[in-house]
Structures are given as C-alpha cells and as structure tokens.
PDB file of C-alpha atoms in Angstrom:
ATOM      1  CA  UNK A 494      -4.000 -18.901  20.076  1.00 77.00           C
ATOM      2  CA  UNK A 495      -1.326 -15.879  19.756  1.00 82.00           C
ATOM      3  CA  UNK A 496       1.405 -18.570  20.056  1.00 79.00           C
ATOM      4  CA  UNK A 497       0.036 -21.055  17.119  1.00 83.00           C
ATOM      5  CA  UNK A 498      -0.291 -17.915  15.095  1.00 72.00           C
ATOM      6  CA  UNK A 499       3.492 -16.456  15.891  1.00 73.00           C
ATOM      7  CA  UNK A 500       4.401 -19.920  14.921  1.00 73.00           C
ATOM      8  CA  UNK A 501       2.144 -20.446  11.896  1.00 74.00           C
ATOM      9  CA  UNK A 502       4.024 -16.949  10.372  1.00 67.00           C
ATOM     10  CA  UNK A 503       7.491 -17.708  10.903  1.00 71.00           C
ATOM     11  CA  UNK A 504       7.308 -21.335   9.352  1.00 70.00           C
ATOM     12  CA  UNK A 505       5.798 -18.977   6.082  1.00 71.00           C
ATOM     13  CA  UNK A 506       9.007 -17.244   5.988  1.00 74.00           C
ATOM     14  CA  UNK A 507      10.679 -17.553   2.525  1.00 73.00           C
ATOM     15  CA  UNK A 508       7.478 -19.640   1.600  1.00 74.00           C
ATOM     16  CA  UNK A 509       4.804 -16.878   1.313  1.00 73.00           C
ATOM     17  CA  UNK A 510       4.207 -13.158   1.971  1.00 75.00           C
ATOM     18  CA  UNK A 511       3.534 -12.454   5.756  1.00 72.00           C
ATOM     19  CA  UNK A 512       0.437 -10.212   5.411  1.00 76.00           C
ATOM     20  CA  UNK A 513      -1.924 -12.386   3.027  1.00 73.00           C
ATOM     21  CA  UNK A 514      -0.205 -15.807   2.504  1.00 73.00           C
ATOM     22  CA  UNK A 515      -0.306 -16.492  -0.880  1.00 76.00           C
ATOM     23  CA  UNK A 516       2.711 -17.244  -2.099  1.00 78.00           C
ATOM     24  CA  UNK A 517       1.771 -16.383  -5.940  1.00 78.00           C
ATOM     25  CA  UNK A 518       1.485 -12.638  -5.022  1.00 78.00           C
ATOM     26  CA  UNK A 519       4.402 -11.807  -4.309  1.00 84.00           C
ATOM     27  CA  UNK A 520       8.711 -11.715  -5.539  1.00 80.00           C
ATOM     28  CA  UNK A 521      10.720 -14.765  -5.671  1.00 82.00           C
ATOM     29  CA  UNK A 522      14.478 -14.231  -5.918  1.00 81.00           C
ATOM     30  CA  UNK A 523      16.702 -17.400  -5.926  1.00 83.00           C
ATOM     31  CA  UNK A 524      13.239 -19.317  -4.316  1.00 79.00           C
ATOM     32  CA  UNK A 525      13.118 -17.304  -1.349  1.00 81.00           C
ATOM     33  CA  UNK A 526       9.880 -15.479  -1.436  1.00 83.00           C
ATOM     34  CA  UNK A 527       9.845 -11.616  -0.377  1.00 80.00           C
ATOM     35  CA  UNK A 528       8.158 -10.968   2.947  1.00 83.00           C
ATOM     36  CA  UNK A 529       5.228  -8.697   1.799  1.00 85.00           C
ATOM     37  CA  UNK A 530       2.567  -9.109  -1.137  1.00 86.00           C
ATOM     38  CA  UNK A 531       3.059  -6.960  -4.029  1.00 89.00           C
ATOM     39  CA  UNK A 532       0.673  -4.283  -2.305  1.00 90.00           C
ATOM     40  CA  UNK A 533       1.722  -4.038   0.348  1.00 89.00           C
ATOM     41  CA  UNK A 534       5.457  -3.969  -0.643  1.00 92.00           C
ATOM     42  CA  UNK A 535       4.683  -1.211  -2.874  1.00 94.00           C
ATOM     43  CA  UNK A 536       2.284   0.601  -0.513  1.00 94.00           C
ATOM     44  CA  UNK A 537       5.484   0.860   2.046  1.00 94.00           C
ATOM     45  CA  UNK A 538       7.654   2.424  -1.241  1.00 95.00           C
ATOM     46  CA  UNK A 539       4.957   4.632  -2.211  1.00 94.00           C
ATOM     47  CA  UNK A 540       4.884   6.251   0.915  1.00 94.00           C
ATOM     48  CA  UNK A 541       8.243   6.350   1.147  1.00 93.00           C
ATOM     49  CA  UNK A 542       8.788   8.072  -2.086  1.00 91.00           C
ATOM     50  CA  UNK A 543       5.933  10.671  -1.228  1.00 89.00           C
ATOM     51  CA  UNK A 544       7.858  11.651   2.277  1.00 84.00           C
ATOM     52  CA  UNK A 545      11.219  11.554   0.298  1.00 86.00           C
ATOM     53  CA  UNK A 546       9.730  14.225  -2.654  1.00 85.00           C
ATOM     54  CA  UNK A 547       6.925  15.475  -1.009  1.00 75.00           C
ATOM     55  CA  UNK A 548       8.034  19.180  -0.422  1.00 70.00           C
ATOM     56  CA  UNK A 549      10.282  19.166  -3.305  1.00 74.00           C
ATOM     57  CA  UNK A 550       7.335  19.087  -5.533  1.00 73.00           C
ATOM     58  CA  UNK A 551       6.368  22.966  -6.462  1.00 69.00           C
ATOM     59  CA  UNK A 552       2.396  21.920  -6.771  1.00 68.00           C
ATOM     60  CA  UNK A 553       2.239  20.585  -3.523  1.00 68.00           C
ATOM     61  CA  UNK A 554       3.219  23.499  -1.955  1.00 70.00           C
ATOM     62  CA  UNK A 555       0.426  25.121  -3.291  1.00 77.00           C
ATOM     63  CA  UNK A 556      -2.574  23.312  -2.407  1.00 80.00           C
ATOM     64  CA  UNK A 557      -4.843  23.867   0.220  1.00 84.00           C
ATOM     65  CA  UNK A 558      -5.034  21.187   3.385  1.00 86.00           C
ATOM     66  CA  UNK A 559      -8.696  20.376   1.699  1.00 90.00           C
ATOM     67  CA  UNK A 560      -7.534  19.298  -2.154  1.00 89.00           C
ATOM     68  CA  UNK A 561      -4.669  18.033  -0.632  1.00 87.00           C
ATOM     69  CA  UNK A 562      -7.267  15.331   1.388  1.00 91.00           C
ATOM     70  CA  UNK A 563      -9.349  15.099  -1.606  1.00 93.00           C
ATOM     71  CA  UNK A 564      -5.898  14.389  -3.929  1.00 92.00           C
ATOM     72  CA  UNK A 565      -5.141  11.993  -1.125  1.00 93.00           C
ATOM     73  CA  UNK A 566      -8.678   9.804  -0.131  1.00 95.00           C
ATOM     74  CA  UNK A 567      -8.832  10.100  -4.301  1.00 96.00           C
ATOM     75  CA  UNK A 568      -5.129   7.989  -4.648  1.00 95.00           C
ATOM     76  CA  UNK A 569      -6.311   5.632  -1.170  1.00 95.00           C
ATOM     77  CA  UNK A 570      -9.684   4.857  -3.269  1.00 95.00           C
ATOM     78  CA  UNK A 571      -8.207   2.641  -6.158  1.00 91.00           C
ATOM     79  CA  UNK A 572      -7.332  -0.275  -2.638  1.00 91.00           C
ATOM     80  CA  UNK A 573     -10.702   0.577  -1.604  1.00 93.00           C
ATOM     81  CA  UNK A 574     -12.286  -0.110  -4.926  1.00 94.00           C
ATOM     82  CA  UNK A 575     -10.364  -3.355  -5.585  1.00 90.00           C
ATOM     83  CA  UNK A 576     -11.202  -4.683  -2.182  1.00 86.00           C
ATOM     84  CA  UNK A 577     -14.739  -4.402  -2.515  1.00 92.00           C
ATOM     85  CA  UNK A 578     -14.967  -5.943  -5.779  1.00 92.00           C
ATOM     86  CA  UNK A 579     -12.602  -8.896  -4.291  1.00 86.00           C
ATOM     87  CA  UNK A 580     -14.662  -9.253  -1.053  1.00 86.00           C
ATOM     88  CA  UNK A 581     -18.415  -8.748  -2.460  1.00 92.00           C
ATOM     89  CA  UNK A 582     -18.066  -9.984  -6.231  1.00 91.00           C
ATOM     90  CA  UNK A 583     -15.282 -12.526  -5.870  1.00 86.00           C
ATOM     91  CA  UNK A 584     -13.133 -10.630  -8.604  1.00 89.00           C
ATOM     92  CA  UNK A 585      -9.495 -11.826  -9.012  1.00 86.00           C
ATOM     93  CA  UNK A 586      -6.854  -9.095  -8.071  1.00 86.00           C
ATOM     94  CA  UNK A 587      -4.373  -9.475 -10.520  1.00 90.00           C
ATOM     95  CA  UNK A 588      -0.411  -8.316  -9.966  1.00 90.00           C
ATOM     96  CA  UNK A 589      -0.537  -5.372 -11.584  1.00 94.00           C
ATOM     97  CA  UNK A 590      -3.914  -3.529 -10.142  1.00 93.00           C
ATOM     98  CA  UNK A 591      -2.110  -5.214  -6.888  1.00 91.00           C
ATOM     99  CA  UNK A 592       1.216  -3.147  -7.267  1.00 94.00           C
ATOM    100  CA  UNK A 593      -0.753  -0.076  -8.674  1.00 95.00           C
ATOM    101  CA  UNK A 594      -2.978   0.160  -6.087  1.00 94.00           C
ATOM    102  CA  UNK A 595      -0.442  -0.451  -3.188  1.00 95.00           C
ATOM    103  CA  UNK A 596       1.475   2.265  -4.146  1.00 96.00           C
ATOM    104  CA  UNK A 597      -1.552   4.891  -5.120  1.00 96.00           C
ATOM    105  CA  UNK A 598      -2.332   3.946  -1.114  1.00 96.00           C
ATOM    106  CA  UNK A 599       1.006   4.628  -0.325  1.00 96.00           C
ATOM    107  CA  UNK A 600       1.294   7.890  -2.454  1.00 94.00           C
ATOM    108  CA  UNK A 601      -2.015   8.713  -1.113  1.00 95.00           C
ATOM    109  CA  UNK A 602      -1.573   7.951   2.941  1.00 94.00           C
ATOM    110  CA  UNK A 603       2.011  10.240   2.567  1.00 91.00           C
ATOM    111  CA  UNK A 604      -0.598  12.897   1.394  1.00 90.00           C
ATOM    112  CA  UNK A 605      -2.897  12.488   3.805  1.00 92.00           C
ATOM    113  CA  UNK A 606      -0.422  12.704   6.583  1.00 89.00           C
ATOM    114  CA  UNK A 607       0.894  16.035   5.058  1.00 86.00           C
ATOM    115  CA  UNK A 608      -2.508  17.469   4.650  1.00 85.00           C
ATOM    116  CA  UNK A 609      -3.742  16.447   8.111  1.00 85.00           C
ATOM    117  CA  UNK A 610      -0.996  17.683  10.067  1.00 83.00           C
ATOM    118  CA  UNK A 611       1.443  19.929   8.204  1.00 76.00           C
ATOM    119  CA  UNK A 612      -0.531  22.103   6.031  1.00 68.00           C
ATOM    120  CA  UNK A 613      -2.635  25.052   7.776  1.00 57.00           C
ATOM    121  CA  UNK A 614      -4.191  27.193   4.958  1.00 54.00           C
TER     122      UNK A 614
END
C-alpha cells in the first residue's frame, strides 16, 4: 500500500500539487506545475515571513503569551473556517481565499510557536 502510494506521488510530479492533487490549484510555469497547492505554498511563506520579522515588529514585543495565542488561533481560524464549509456544505475554495488563508495559517502557526514557547509574561 505505502509503495503504490510513493509511486502514485512521484508520477504527479510536474502534473499536480503533491498535498491535494488537483492540478488547477496550484502555479504553472513553462507547464511544469509547482509542487504545493496555493495554501499550502503560501502557508510555508507565511510562516516564514513571521520567523523572518517576528521580533523586529515593536507590537509583538509587547503582547502578552495569551493575546499573542488569541492573535494567533484568530489568523489559524480563516483554514479552519474554509475547511468546514468545503467538507460539510460542499462550498468551492476558490484561489484567492486558498492563498489568503494559507498564509493567515502560516502567519498565525509562526505566532503560535512564539507565544507557546518564547514568550513568558
């Protein structure tokens, strides 16, 4: 079973996104199509660009490990939200809420790291 699925994802490469397989959410450069889905491609950046600027932003610095959760779960809700309305109502993600949300969650998960582990008032 592990093996037909290793397989079944490398003959995707170029074809579709890795993580969902849907070839029409994702880039397409020269008809090679990115690895990752617009979420989660954007999720990865967004949490990259919160560890990059995190404690270069003044604000941050000055909330408490509890708003800095509640900032956090608040950005990580948006993915929540459009995954329940995909999964229990059948509503259509479209690109935009997909790159939006990704990188909210990815904003929001750099948060929550900081909050959970680095911040002590």
């Amino acid at each position: 079973m592990i093996k037909e699925f290793s397989i079944e994802l490398i003959s995707r490469i170029g074809e579709a996104p890795l993580c969902n397989g849907q070839a029409d959410t994702t880039f397409q450069i020269f008809g090679f199509r990115f690895l990752l889905c617009y979420r989660c491609t954007f999720a990865a950046l967004g949490l990259l660009l919160t560890v990059a600027v995190l404690n270069r932003l003044d604000w941050q610095k000055h909330l408490s490990q509890k708003s800095g959760l509640i900032l956090a779960l608040l950005l990580m809700s948006l993915l929540v939200i459009d995954g329940i309305a995909h999964y229990f109502f059948g509503q259509e993600t479209t690109n935009l809420i997909r790159i939006l949300s990704g990188m909210f969650a990815g904003m929001g998960s750099g948060l929550f790291v900081d909050a959970l582990f680095y911040k002590t008032k």
